[in-house]
Short mmCIF file of C-alpha atoms in Angstrom, two decimals:
data_model
loop_
_atom_site.label_atom_id
_atom_site.label_comp_id
_atom_site.label_asym_id
_atom_site.label_seq_id
_atom_site.Cartn_x
_atom_site.Cartn_y
_atom_site.Cartn_z
CA MET A 1 -89.78 41.91 43.06
CA PHE A 2 -86.35 40.58 41.51
CA PRO A 3 -83.69 43.08 39.38
CA SER A 4 -84.03 43.11 35.53
CA CYS A 5 -80.35 41.90 35.34
CA LEU A 6 -81.72 38.58 36.80
CA TRP A 7 -83.84 38.34 33.89
CA LYS A 8 -81.92 39.88 31.10
CA PRO A 9 -78.31 38.70 31.94
CA ALA A 10 -77.22 39.79 28.01
CA ASP A 11 -78.27 43.13 28.68
CA CYS A 12 -76.40 43.79 31.45
CA PRO A 13 -72.74 44.52 31.09
CA GLY A 14 -71.89 45.50 34.51
CA SER A 15 -72.21 42.01 35.72
CA ARG A 16 -69.37 40.86 33.42
CA GLY A 17 -67.37 43.81 33.97
CA SER A 18 -68.02 43.12 37.91
CA ILE A 19 -66.27 39.70 37.29
CA ALA A 20 -62.89 40.62 35.10
CA LYS A 21 -62.50 43.72 37.95
CA LEU A 22 -63.32 41.07 40.37
CA LEU A 23 -60.24 38.82 38.83
CA LEU A 24 -58.07 41.59 37.80
CA GLY A 25 -58.39 42.66 41.89
CA VAL A 26 -57.28 39.00 42.65
CA PHE A 27 -54.49 38.96 40.17
CA VAL A 28 -53.05 42.59 41.48
CA VAL A 29 -53.46 41.13 45.44
CA TYR A 30 -51.34 37.90 44.34
CA THR A 31 -48.80 40.25 42.73
CA LEU A 32 -48.55 42.41 45.95
CA HIS A 33 -48.45 39.23 48.02
CA THR A 34 -45.49 38.31 45.58
CA ALA A 35 -43.72 41.45 46.59
CA TRP A 36 -43.97 41.08 49.83
CA LEU A 37 -42.87 37.74 50.41
CA LEU A 38 -39.93 39.04 47.97
CA TYR A 39 -39.17 41.44 50.05
CA GLY A 40 -39.14 39.11 53.17
CA PHE A 41 -36.67 36.71 50.95
CA LEU A 42 -34.40 39.69 50.39
CA ASN A 43 -34.41 40.74 54.12
CA THR A 44 -33.84 38.14 56.77
CA LYS A 45 -34.38 38.97 60.18
CA PRO A 46 -31.26 38.30 62.34
CA CYS A 47 -31.89 37.12 66.33
CA ASP A 48 -31.40 40.44 68.42
CA GLY A 49 -29.38 38.49 70.82
CA SER A 50 -31.42 39.46 74.21
CA THR A 51 -31.73 36.07 75.02
CA ASP A 52 -29.59 33.31 73.77
CA GLU A 53 -32.15 30.57 74.03
CA HIS A 54 -34.22 32.11 71.27
CA CYS A 55 -31.11 32.28 68.77
CA ILE A 56 -29.48 29.76 66.46
CA THR A 57 -25.46 30.58 66.18
CA SER A 58 -23.20 29.49 63.51
CA TYR A 59 -20.71 26.25 63.59
CA LEU A 60 -18.18 28.23 61.61
CA THR A 61 -17.70 30.72 64.43
CA GLU A 62 -16.18 28.36 66.39
CA ARG A 63 -13.21 28.77 63.56
CA ALA A 64 -12.58 24.68 63.58
CA ARG A 65 -10.32 23.14 60.94
CA LEU A 66 -12.77 21.47 58.70
CA GLN A 67 -12.09 19.21 55.42
CA MET A 68 -13.95 18.46 52.29
CA SER A 69 -14.15 15.11 50.86
CA VAL A 70 -15.90 13.90 47.98
CA PHE A 71 -16.78 10.60 47.46
CA THR A 72 -18.45 8.39 44.48
CA CYS A 73 -21.28 5.28 45.34
CA LEU A 74 -23.76 3.65 43.26
CA VAL A 75 -26.49 4.03 45.84
CA PRO A 76 -26.06 6.96 48.56
CA ASP A 77 -26.06 6.25 52.22
CA ASN A 78 -25.81 2.23 51.09
CA SER A 79 -22.73 1.54 48.71
CA GLN A 80 -19.40 1.78 49.30
CA LEU A 81 -17.78 5.16 48.84
CA HIS A 82 -14.84 5.91 46.77
CA LEU A 83 -12.54 9.14 47.06
CA ALA A 84 -12.32 11.26 44.18
CA VAL A 85 -11.43 14.70 45.72
CA LYS A 86 -10.00 15.66 49.27
CA ILE A 87 -9.53 19.53 50.07
CA ASP A 88 -7.66 20.17 53.76
CA PRO A 89 -7.91 22.28 55.11
CA PHE A 90 -11.16 23.66 53.85
CA ASP A 91 -11.54 27.43 54.24
CA PRO A 92 -15.42 28.27 54.06
CA ASP A 93 -14.74 31.73 52.24
CA SER A 94 -12.35 30.61 49.85
CA THR A 95 -13.36 29.59 46.24
CA PHE A 96 -11.23 27.05 44.26
CA GLU A 97 -11.70 24.29 41.09
CA ARG A 98 -10.58 21.15 41.06
CA GLN A 99 -10.20 18.49 38.32
CA VAL A 100 -10.22 14.88 38.19
CA ASN A 101 -10.67 11.59 36.64
CA VAL A 102 -13.36 9.68 38.09
CA SER A 103 -13.51 5.82 37.61
CA VAL A 104 -17.09 4.61 36.21
CA PRO A 105 -18.34 1.36 37.69
CA GLU A 106 -19.76 -1.48 35.48
CA ARG A 107 -22.95 -1.03 36.52
CA THR A 108 -23.02 2.35 35.69
CA ARG A 109 -21.48 1.58 32.14
CA ALA A 110 -24.35 -0.62 31.80
CA ASN A 111 -26.81 2.37 31.70
CA GLY A 112 -26.78 2.87 35.53
CA THR A 113 -26.60 5.54 37.80
CA LEU A 114 -23.65 7.39 39.95
CA PHE A 115 -24.18 9.38 42.97
CA ALA A 116 -20.97 12.39 44.34
CA VAL A 117 -21.65 12.74 47.91
CA VAL A 118 -19.64 15.87 49.31
CA TYR A 119 -18.98 15.77 53.21
CA VAL A 120 -17.73 18.74 55.31
CA HIS A 121 -16.47 17.55 58.76
CA LYS A 122 -13.33 17.89 60.75
CA ALA A 123 -9.85 17.47 59.40
CA GLY A 124 -8.10 14.30 59.88
CA VAL A 125 -11.49 12.41 61.10
CA SER A 126 -13.39 10.07 58.97
CA PRO A 127 -16.96 11.55 58.02
CA LEU A 128 -18.74 8.44 58.95
CA GLU A 129 -17.48 9.27 62.54
CA ASP A 130 -17.80 12.75 62.79
CA SER A 131 -21.19 14.14 64.44
CA ARG A 132 -21.21 17.21 63.34
CA GLU A 133 -20.32 16.46 59.39
CA VAL A 134 -22.47 17.59 56.87
CA HIS A 135 -23.34 16.09 53.49
CA TYR A 136 -24.91 16.19 50.34
CA ALA A 137 -25.74 13.72 47.60
CA ALA A 138 -25.78 15.01 43.78
CA GLN A 139 -26.48 12.81 40.84
CA LEU A 140 -23.47 13.04 38.02
CA THR A 141 -25.30 11.02 35.44
CA THR A 142 -29.01 11.66 34.56
CA TYR A 143 -31.19 10.16 31.52
CA ILE A 144 -32.00 12.02 28.33
CA ALA A 145 -32.73 10.40 24.72
CA PRO A 146 -29.68 10.00 22.35
CA THR A 147 -29.55 12.81 19.95
CA TYR A 148 -29.57 13.12 15.95
CA ARG A 149 -26.22 12.30 15.81
CA GLU A 150 -25.48 9.92 18.42
CA ARG A 151 -28.23 8.06 16.94
CA GLN A 152 -26.49 8.48 13.21
CA ARG A 153 -22.98 7.52 14.62
CA ASP A 154 -24.36 4.40 16.04
CA ALA A 155 -26.39 3.30 13.19
CA GLN A 156 -23.15 3.29 11.10
CA LYS A 157 -21.48 1.05 13.94
CA ARG A 158 -24.53 -1.52 14.29
CA THR A 159 -26.29 -3.19 11.96
CA GLY A 160 -29.73 -3.38 13.62
CA PRO A 161 -32.01 -0.26 14.82
CA ARG A 162 -31.00 1.47 18.13
CA SER A 163 -33.60 1.71 20.53
CA GLU A 164 -35.28 5.29 21.15
CA SER A 165 -35.11 4.74 24.87
CA THR A 166 -33.27 6.90 27.30
CA VAL A 167 -28.99 6.83 27.85
CA SER A 168 -27.25 7.31 30.76
CA HIS A 169 -25.21 10.63 30.37
CA TRP A 170 -22.05 12.09 32.39
CA ARG A 171 -22.60 15.79 34.08
CA PRO A 172 -19.08 16.96 33.96
CA HIS A 173 -19.25 19.70 36.19
CA LEU A 174 -20.03 19.82 39.96
CA ALA A 175 -20.61 23.23 41.74
CA VAL A 176 -20.68 22.99 45.64
CA THR A 177 -21.64 26.12 47.55
CA LEU A 178 -21.94 26.46 51.25
CA MET A 179 -23.47 29.65 53.32
CA SER A 180 -19.91 31.19 54.72
CA GLU A 181 -21.95 34.41 56.34
CA ASP A 182 -21.58 34.13 59.98
CA PHE A 183 -25.61 34.90 60.42
CA THR A 184 -27.80 34.37 63.82
CA PHE A 185 -31.28 32.90 63.01
CA ASN A 186 -34.06 33.66 65.15
CA ARG A 187 -35.39 30.35 66.39
CA ALA A 188 -39.21 31.37 65.93
CA GLY A 189 -38.49 33.15 62.47
CA LEU A 190 -36.48 30.53 60.87
CA PRO A 191 -37.27 30.55 57.23
CA SER A 192 -38.75 27.71 55.63
CA ASP A 193 -36.39 27.17 52.51
CA VAL A 194 -33.78 26.89 55.34
CA ARG A 195 -34.90 24.77 57.66
CA ARG A 196 -34.97 22.19 54.81
CA TYR A 197 -31.14 22.38 55.08
CA MET A 198 -30.36 22.76 58.48
CA ARG A 199 -28.63 20.50 61.42
CA VAL A 200 -28.84 21.54 64.32
CA SER A 201 -26.39 20.51 67.28
CA GLN A 202 -27.51 21.55 71.00
CA GLU A 203 -24.81 22.17 73.80
CA GLY A 204 -26.93 23.05 76.98
CA ARG A 205 -29.14 25.95 76.40
CA HIS A 206 -27.10 27.41 73.16
CA MET A 207 -27.97 25.90 69.76
CA ILE A 208 -25.63 25.76 66.85
CA TYR A 209 -26.53 24.77 63.46
CA LEU A 210 -23.97 23.07 60.89
CA PRO A 211 -22.65 24.39 57.52
CA LEU A 212 -25.60 24.63 55.19
CA LEU A 213 -24.32 22.67 52.37
CA LEU A 214 -25.57 23.01 48.49
CA VAL A 215 -24.76 21.48 45.13
CA ASN A 216 -25.84 24.16 42.66
CA GLU A 217 -27.58 21.42 40.01
CA LEU A 218 -28.32 24.46 37.32
CA SER A 219 -24.63 24.35 36.77
CA PHE A 220 -24.95 21.96 34.18
CA ARG A 221 -26.38 22.10 30.81
CA VAL A 222 -27.29 19.53 27.98
CA ARG A 223 -24.93 20.15 25.66
CA ASP A 224 -22.23 19.48 28.21
CA LEU A 225 -23.76 15.96 29.01
CA LEU A 226 -21.15 13.17 27.85
CA GLU A 227 -22.82 9.97 26.82
CA ILE A 228 -21.64 6.68 28.98
CA SER A 229 -20.81 3.90 26.70
CA SER A 230 -20.15 0.36 27.67
CA SER A 231 -16.34 0.99 26.82
CA THR A 232 -15.96 3.89 29.08
CA VAL A 233 -13.65 3.47 31.73
CA GLN A 234 -12.64 7.35 33.11
CA LEU A 235 -14.79 10.71 32.88
CA PRO A 236 -13.72 13.90 33.48
CA LEU A 237 -14.82 15.74 36.71
CA THR A 238 -14.70 19.41 37.36
CA VAL A 239 -15.25 20.35 41.13
CA SER A 240 -15.66 23.83 42.07
CA TYR A 241 -16.43 25.83 45.14
CA GLU A 242 -18.29 29.07 46.67
CA GLY A 243 -18.70 30.68 49.53
CA ILE A 244 -22.06 32.49 49.27
CA SER A 245 -24.38 34.69 51.48
CA LEU A 246 -27.83 33.85 53.37
CA ARG A 247 -29.27 35.86 50.50
CA GLY A 248 -27.34 33.92 47.82
CA PHE A 249 -27.97 30.69 49.38
CA ARG A 250 -31.83 31.15 49.88
CA PHE A 251 -31.56 32.25 45.98
CA TRP A 252 -30.24 29.19 44.70
CA VAL A 253 -33.21 27.21 46.75
CA HIS A 254 -35.65 29.08 45.30
CA LEU A 255 -34.26 28.86 41.66
CA GLN A 256 -33.63 24.72 41.86
CA ASP A 257 -37.65 24.54 43.07
CA VAL A 258 -38.71 26.82 40.33
CA VAL A 259 -36.40 24.64 37.76
CA TYR A 260 -37.96 21.29 39.82
CA SER A 261 -41.88 22.79 39.04
CA LEU A 262 -40.94 23.10 35.39
CA ARG A 263 -40.00 19.50 34.99
CA GLN A 264 -43.28 18.84 36.73
CA PHE A 265 -45.06 20.71 34.13
CA GLY A 266 -43.72 18.82 31.04
CA PHE A 267 -40.17 21.09 30.37
CA THR A 268 -37.77 19.20 28.46
CA GLU A 269 -34.39 19.58 29.43
CA GLU A 270 -33.86 22.03 26.17
CA ASN A 271 -36.30 24.52 27.53
CA ILE A 272 -35.05 24.18 30.88
CA ASP A 273 -31.63 24.71 29.84
CA GLU A 274 -32.77 28.31 28.20
CA ILE A 275 -34.38 29.64 31.52
CA LYS A 276 -31.30 28.46 33.08
CA GLU A 277 -29.13 30.90 31.17
CA THR A 278 -31.90 33.63 31.57
CA LEU A 279 -31.80 32.94 35.15
CA LEU A 280 -27.90 32.68 35.91
CA GLY A 281 -27.00 35.31 33.04
CA SER A 282 -28.97 38.29 34.91
CA ASN A 283 -28.32 39.85 38.18
CA LEU A 284 -31.72 39.98 40.92
CA TYR A 285 -32.70 43.12 39.85
CA LEU A 286 -33.07 42.11 36.35
CA LEU A 287 -35.08 39.34 37.44
CA VAL A 288 -37.74 41.26 39.26
CA LEU A 289 -37.94 43.68 36.28
CA THR A 290 -38.70 40.52 34.27
CA ALA A 291 -41.29 39.18 36.51
CA LEU A 292 -42.69 42.76 36.68
CA ILE A 293 -42.90 42.73 32.71
CA THR A 294 -44.62 39.68 32.80
CA ALA A 295 -47.29 40.53 35.18
CA LEU A 296 -48.01 43.49 33.24
CA GLN A 297 -47.96 41.00 29.69
CA LEU A 298 -50.90 38.60 31.36
CA ILE A 299 -53.08 41.63 32.43
CA CYS A 300 -52.57 43.15 28.98
CA GLU A 301 -53.56 39.75 27.49
CA PHE A 302 -56.70 38.97 30.05
CA LEU A 303 -57.74 42.09 29.08
CA ALA A 304 -57.51 41.77 25.68
CA LEU A 305 -59.27 38.15 25.94
CA LYS A 306 -62.25 39.61 27.88
CA ASN A 307 -62.56 42.89 25.48
CA ASP A 308 -62.48 40.56 22.58
CA PHE A 309 -65.10 37.85 23.34
CA SER A 310 -67.70 40.34 24.81
CA SER A 311 -67.08 42.44 21.11
CA TRP A 312 -67.46 39.26 19.17
CA ARG A 313 -70.37 37.78 21.43
CA LYS A 314 -72.59 40.88 20.41
CA LYS A 315 -71.77 40.93 16.78
CA LYS A 316 -74.60 40.60 14.30
CA SER A 317 -72.96 42.01 11.26
CA MET A 318 -69.64 41.59 9.14
CA VAL A 319 -69.41 45.39 7.56
CA GLY A 320 -66.21 46.04 7.71
CA MET A 321 -64.26 42.89 8.88
CA SER A 322 -62.13 40.87 7.31
CA ARG A 323 -63.05 37.18 7.02
CA LYS A 324 -59.84 36.71 5.70
CA SER A 325 -57.80 37.94 8.61
CA VAL A 326 -60.16 35.78 10.91
CA LEU A 327 -59.33 32.77 9.24
CA TRP A 328 -55.75 33.16 8.84
CA ARG A 329 -55.20 33.92 12.48
CA SER A 330 -57.00 30.81 13.31
CA LEU A 331 -54.52 28.95 11.14
CA SER A 332 -51.27 30.53 12.40
CA THR A 333 -52.37 29.62 16.12
CA LEU A 334 -53.20 26.52 15.88
CA LEU A 335 -49.91 25.71 13.49
CA ILE A 336 -47.87 27.28 16.59
CA PHE A 337 -49.86 25.16 19.10
CA LEU A 338 -49.16 21.65 16.72
CA HIS A 339 -45.29 23.35 16.68
CA LEU A 340 -45.38 23.83 20.21
CA LEU A 341 -47.29 20.30 20.95
CA GLN A 342 -43.55 18.12 19.68
CA GLU A 343 -41.77 20.13 23.14
CA THR A 344 -44.88 18.69 25.30
CA SER A 345 -44.57 21.80 27.96
CA LEU A 346 -47.79 21.80 29.32
CA LEU A 347 -47.13 25.68 30.66
CA VAL A 348 -46.88 26.65 27.26
CA LEU A 349 -48.95 24.89 25.88
CA LEU A 350 -52.07 25.81 27.93
CA PRO A 351 -52.17 29.75 27.29
CA VAL A 352 -51.29 28.87 23.43
CA GLY A 353 -54.37 26.07 23.34
CA LEU A 354 -56.68 28.71 24.94
CA ALA A 355 -56.06 30.92 22.39
CA ALA A 356 -56.17 28.75 19.50
CA CYS A 357 -60.06 27.67 20.58
CA VAL A 358 -61.01 31.44 20.74
CA GLU A 359 -59.84 32.15 17.20
CA VAL A 360 -61.36 28.93 16.16
CA TRP A 361 -64.85 30.23 17.88
CA LYS A 362 -64.39 33.31 16.03
CA VAL A 363 -64.41 31.24 12.83
CA PHE A 364 -67.59 29.35 13.84
CA THR A 365 -68.96 32.98 14.46
CA VAL A 366 -68.32 34.40 11.34
CA PHE A 367 -69.67 31.74 9.52
CA LYS A 368 -73.06 31.31 11.50
CA ILE A 369 -73.56 35.29 10.48
CA GLN A 370 -73.33 34.19 7.16
CA PHE A 371 -75.10 31.25 7.18
CA GLN A 372 -78.28 30.15 8.81
CA TRP A 373 -80.15 26.90 9.23
CA LYS A 374 -83.80 26.97 8.72
CA GLY A 375 -85.73 23.58 9.44
CA SER A 376 -83.62 21.03 7.54
CA LYS A 377 -81.95 23.71 5.01
CA LEU A 378 -79.15 26.07 5.01
CA TYR A 379 -79.93 29.58 4.06
CA VAL A 380 -76.90 31.88 2.94
CA ASN A 381 -78.18 35.47 4.51
CA LYS A 382 -78.24 38.15 2.19
CA LEU A 383 -75.32 40.86 2.05
CA ASP A 384 -76.03 44.39 1.96
CA GLU A 385 -74.26 46.79 0.28
CA GLU A 386 -71.59 47.80 2.87
CA GLU A 387 -71.22 43.79 3.47
CA ARG A 388 -70.53 43.38 -0.31
CA LYS A 389 -68.04 46.17 -0.33
CA THR A 390 -66.23 44.55 2.36
CA VAL A 391 -66.16 41.32 0.87
CA GLU A 392 -64.99 42.68 -2.32
CA TYR A 393 -62.02 44.77 -0.68
CA ASP A 394 -61.24 41.71 1.41
CA THR A 395 -60.87 39.72 -1.16
CA GLN A 396 -58.89 42.12 -3.04
CA ALA A 397 -56.10 42.48 -0.38
CA ALA A 398 -55.80 38.79 0.21
CA ARG A 399 -55.05 38.11 -4.08
CA TYR A 400 -52.25 41.33 -3.61
CA LEU A 401 -50.72 39.56 -0.57
CA SER A 402 -50.83 36.10 -2.74
CA TYR A 403 -48.70 37.49 -5.03
CA LEU A 404 -45.78 38.20 -2.16
CA VAL A 405 -46.66 34.92 0.25
CA TYR A 406 -46.88 32.29 -1.50
CA PRO A 407 -43.44 32.56 -3.95
CA LEU A 408 -41.62 33.12 -0.67
CA CYS A 409 -43.10 30.26 1.27
CA ILE A 410 -42.76 27.89 -1.67
CA SER A 411 -39.21 28.20 -2.11
CA GLY A 412 -38.16 28.43 1.75
CA ALA A 413 -39.97 25.02 1.92
CA ILE A 414 -38.31 23.54 -0.62
CA PHE A 415 -35.07 25.24 0.25
CA SER A 416 -35.29 23.81 4.09
CA LEU A 417 -35.91 20.19 2.77
CA ALA A 418 -32.78 20.21 0.01
CA TYR A 419 -30.23 21.77 2.65
CA PHE A 420 -31.25 21.06 6.44
CA ARG A 421 -31.88 17.58 7.97
CA GLN A 422 -35.18 16.93 9.02
CA LYS A 423 -37.00 14.85 11.92
CA SER A 424 -39.66 13.69 9.36
CA TYR A 425 -42.09 15.10 6.58
CA TYR A 426 -44.18 16.18 9.45
CA SER A 427 -41.99 17.63 11.03
CA TRP A 428 -40.60 19.36 7.84
CA LEU A 429 -44.33 20.42 7.16
CA VAL A 430 -45.31 22.28 10.51
CA ASN A 431 -41.86 24.12 10.68
CA THR A 432 -41.78 25.04 7.37
CA LEU A 433 -45.96 26.50 8.27
CA VAL A 434 -44.71 27.78 11.85
CA THR A 435 -41.83 29.59 10.19
CA GLY A 436 -44.06 31.20 7.60
CA VAL A 437 -46.23 32.02 10.18
CA TYR A 438 -43.37 34.09 12.56
CA ALA A 439 -42.19 35.63 8.78
CA PHE A 440 -45.39 36.44 7.49
CA GLY A 441 -47.81 36.29 10.40
CA PHE A 442 -48.25 40.52 10.78
CA LEU A 443 -49.46 39.93 7.35
CA SER A 444 -52.86 38.85 8.75
CA MET A 445 -53.70 42.66 9.59
CA ALA A 446 -52.84 43.63 6.04
CA PRO A 447 -56.42 43.04 4.79
CA GLN A 448 -57.90 44.55 7.79
CA LEU A 449 -56.10 47.89 7.08
CA PHE A 450 -56.77 47.75 3.13
CA ILE A 451 -60.97 47.63 4.17
CA ASN A 452 -60.15 50.41 6.65
CA HIS A 453 -58.48 52.36 3.92
CA LYS A 454 -61.42 51.88 1.43
CA LEU A 455 -64.10 52.59 3.68
CA LYS A 456 -62.49 55.44 5.49
CA SER A 457 -63.65 54.12 8.70
CA VAL A 458 -62.33 51.99 11.66
CA GLY A 459 -65.40 51.87 13.64
CA HIS A 460 -66.20 48.38 13.38
CA LEU A 461 -63.43 47.51 15.24
CA GLN A 462 -62.75 46.83 19.04
CA GLY A 463 -59.80 49.46 19.91
CA THR A 464 -59.37 48.23 22.90
CA VAL A 465 -58.28 44.86 22.18
CA LEU A 466 -56.03 46.02 19.51
CA LEU A 467 -54.47 48.60 22.38
CA TYR A 468 -53.60 46.07 24.70
CA ARG A 469 -52.79 43.47 22.16
CA GLY A 470 -50.24 46.23 20.66
CA VAL A 471 -48.99 46.75 24.20
CA ASN A 472 -48.38 43.19 24.88
CA THR A 473 -46.85 42.80 21.62
CA LEU A 474 -44.25 45.78 21.64
CA ILE A 475 -43.25 44.79 25.13
CA SER A 476 -42.21 41.32 23.76
CA ASP A 477 -40.68 42.06 21.11
CA LEU A 478 -38.24 44.76 23.12
CA CYS A 479 -37.71 42.20 25.22
CA SER A 480 -36.64 39.71 22.30
CA CYS A 481 -34.47 42.45 20.88
CA ALA A 482 -32.71 43.09 23.99
CA SER A 483 -32.02 39.22 23.93
CA PHE A 484 -30.93 39.20 20.40
CA PHE A 485 -28.24 41.65 20.94
CA SER A 486 -27.03 40.15 24.48
CA PRO A 487 -24.53 37.34 24.07
CA SER A 488 -26.28 35.20 26.54
CA GLY A 489 -29.76 35.21 23.94
CA SER A 490 -31.33 31.79 23.74
CA PHE A 491 -34.55 32.71 21.82
CA SER A 492 -35.17 30.90 18.26
CA SER A 493 -33.79 32.47 14.77
CA SER A 494 -37.65 32.46 13.87
CA HIS A 495 -38.74 34.24 17.08
CA GLN A 496 -36.08 36.99 16.24
CA LEU A 497 -36.89 36.98 12.71
CA SER A 498 -40.69 37.95 14.26
CA CYS A 499 -39.04 40.82 16.24
CA PHE A 500 -40.88 44.19 15.68
CA ARG A 501 -43.15 42.63 13.37
CA ASP A 502 -46.54 43.98 14.19
CA GLU A 503 -45.39 46.88 15.29
CA ILE A 504 -45.54 48.49 11.82
CA LEU A 505 -48.74 47.68 11.33
CA PHE A 506 -50.39 48.50 14.41
CA PHE A 507 -48.93 52.05 14.05
CA LEU A 508 -51.04 52.03 10.75
CA TYR A 509 -53.91 51.04 12.64
CA LEU A 510 -53.47 54.11 14.86
CA TYR A 511 -52.85 56.36 11.93
CA GLN A 512 -55.91 55.51 10.40
CA ARG A 513 -57.91 55.87 13.82
CA ARG A 514 -56.51 58.82 13.80
CA ARG A 515 -57.54 60.34 10.41
CA TYR A 516 -60.70 58.36 10.23
CA ALA A 517 -62.14 59.05 13.49
CA HIS A 518 -64.65 61.80 12.70
CA ARG A 519 -66.15 59.64 10.00
CA SER A 520 -66.41 56.97 12.13
CA ARG A 521 -68.85 59.08 14.82
CA ARG A 522 -70.72 60.43 12.17
CA ARG A 523 -71.66 57.07 11.03
CA GLN A 524 -72.44 55.97 14.56
CA SER A 525 -74.15 59.02 15.03
CA GLY A 526 -76.28 58.69 11.54
CA THR A 527 -77.18 55.03 12.46
CA PRO A 528 -80.38 55.58 14.47
CA SER A 529 -81.84 58.14 12.58
CA LYS A 530 -81.62 55.56 9.42
CA LYS A 531 -83.77 53.36 11.33
CA LEU A 532 -86.46 55.68 12.78
CA LYS A 533 -86.81 56.71 9.18
CA THR A 534 -87.14 53.05 7.98
CA GLN A 535 -89.68 52.48 10.55
#
């Protein structure tokens, strides 16, 4: 009456395969949808001009004499304005840069805030009296935790300990942009990202949109911030302006939305600075290529995880499998997770934490195969001849590796403790272990390759998992190498040290698979006949 799959789900791999194909299809549809949105973002359709009542024209086409004024205030729209920069006349198509000194109010010096309000209005008229003015308020201060050098410097000046709370810092650069392109929008197809920044003035049936003004929040870096102390009277401010097209305006709006989302996910300002340098140092086509590469990596990682999990669920024996490699990979993933936990980046922690859970589950699976509970007693399963050989070769390979890894890791830890400043002993321990993982992590596959060489077989390994992860690692290391040779590379030195570290062993595995393929097929074909004889 019912299909057999409903009664024996473990014997129906087609159901699990269909779920994987469904998830993969959803991911492909999402990628195509993102590509369609990107196409619409790059190609905004203008109004055809057949009926003026459906078109919104630009205020800049009137060629009115404009003025740009930059004010400072404590609270936008609710405090006194102090003029800092005045550009008269203001040409929207021009590019300029002004450097001024801004007086810091007493409330700002007492760990307070200060804002900049940029006005574009008619020349010779106060912006508060111009009905067609546009303005944008941006923070000139930001709160970050004091750096290690600032804490050391403050400790030399004060006898008591300083609080670890955030301190107000000054942003020395204010980048102003304005859409100077003469573009006529369609009232019905107005993009949502443009609508947020648009103010419309209507004259009869004719609609005019005021200049689209934006302050580029991606222009500042944490390393450029200046700490505001109680003795600070004036601080330098560089005001730069550049006219951009509609495509550039929408591009900057989306990038600022991405940075805001990263902050909500828990990214630190240092991590966001790295992403800013990657986004700002690349052109649009390179960013699209990066997105496609990231999508390919996600697909490979998903397929590898799915095949790895299904193969380990079916595993009943550890013949040909290195227990040391499984344990080493689990410890390495846990150490990397603890290292990233210090940066409190939730978007990065989630996939790494999931991978760590899978690796720990593998360790429990290995011990479940080796040990067995019967009642209240724990029994060790007897090993056959092939399993005993596997354990012997695994121990031999681990002993050979210990002669190389242990002295280098211990000497590196002592050198790091003696010549580099550390936040704490826990931070030193975690950073040392993570550096060892990055440097010698590729050796986790070495015992497995040694076992393959001794057994003259690779049939016990899941080839598809290694293939997916090998392609994924190759793409990551190529990107890391390109970042290493580029002037804007922002990867850490330990990550650069690990560039191309896995490819050597992966190619060795491919060589073993080609050499021992006929032996593996012969062993797999001979196994059923051997079982029939014993029965």
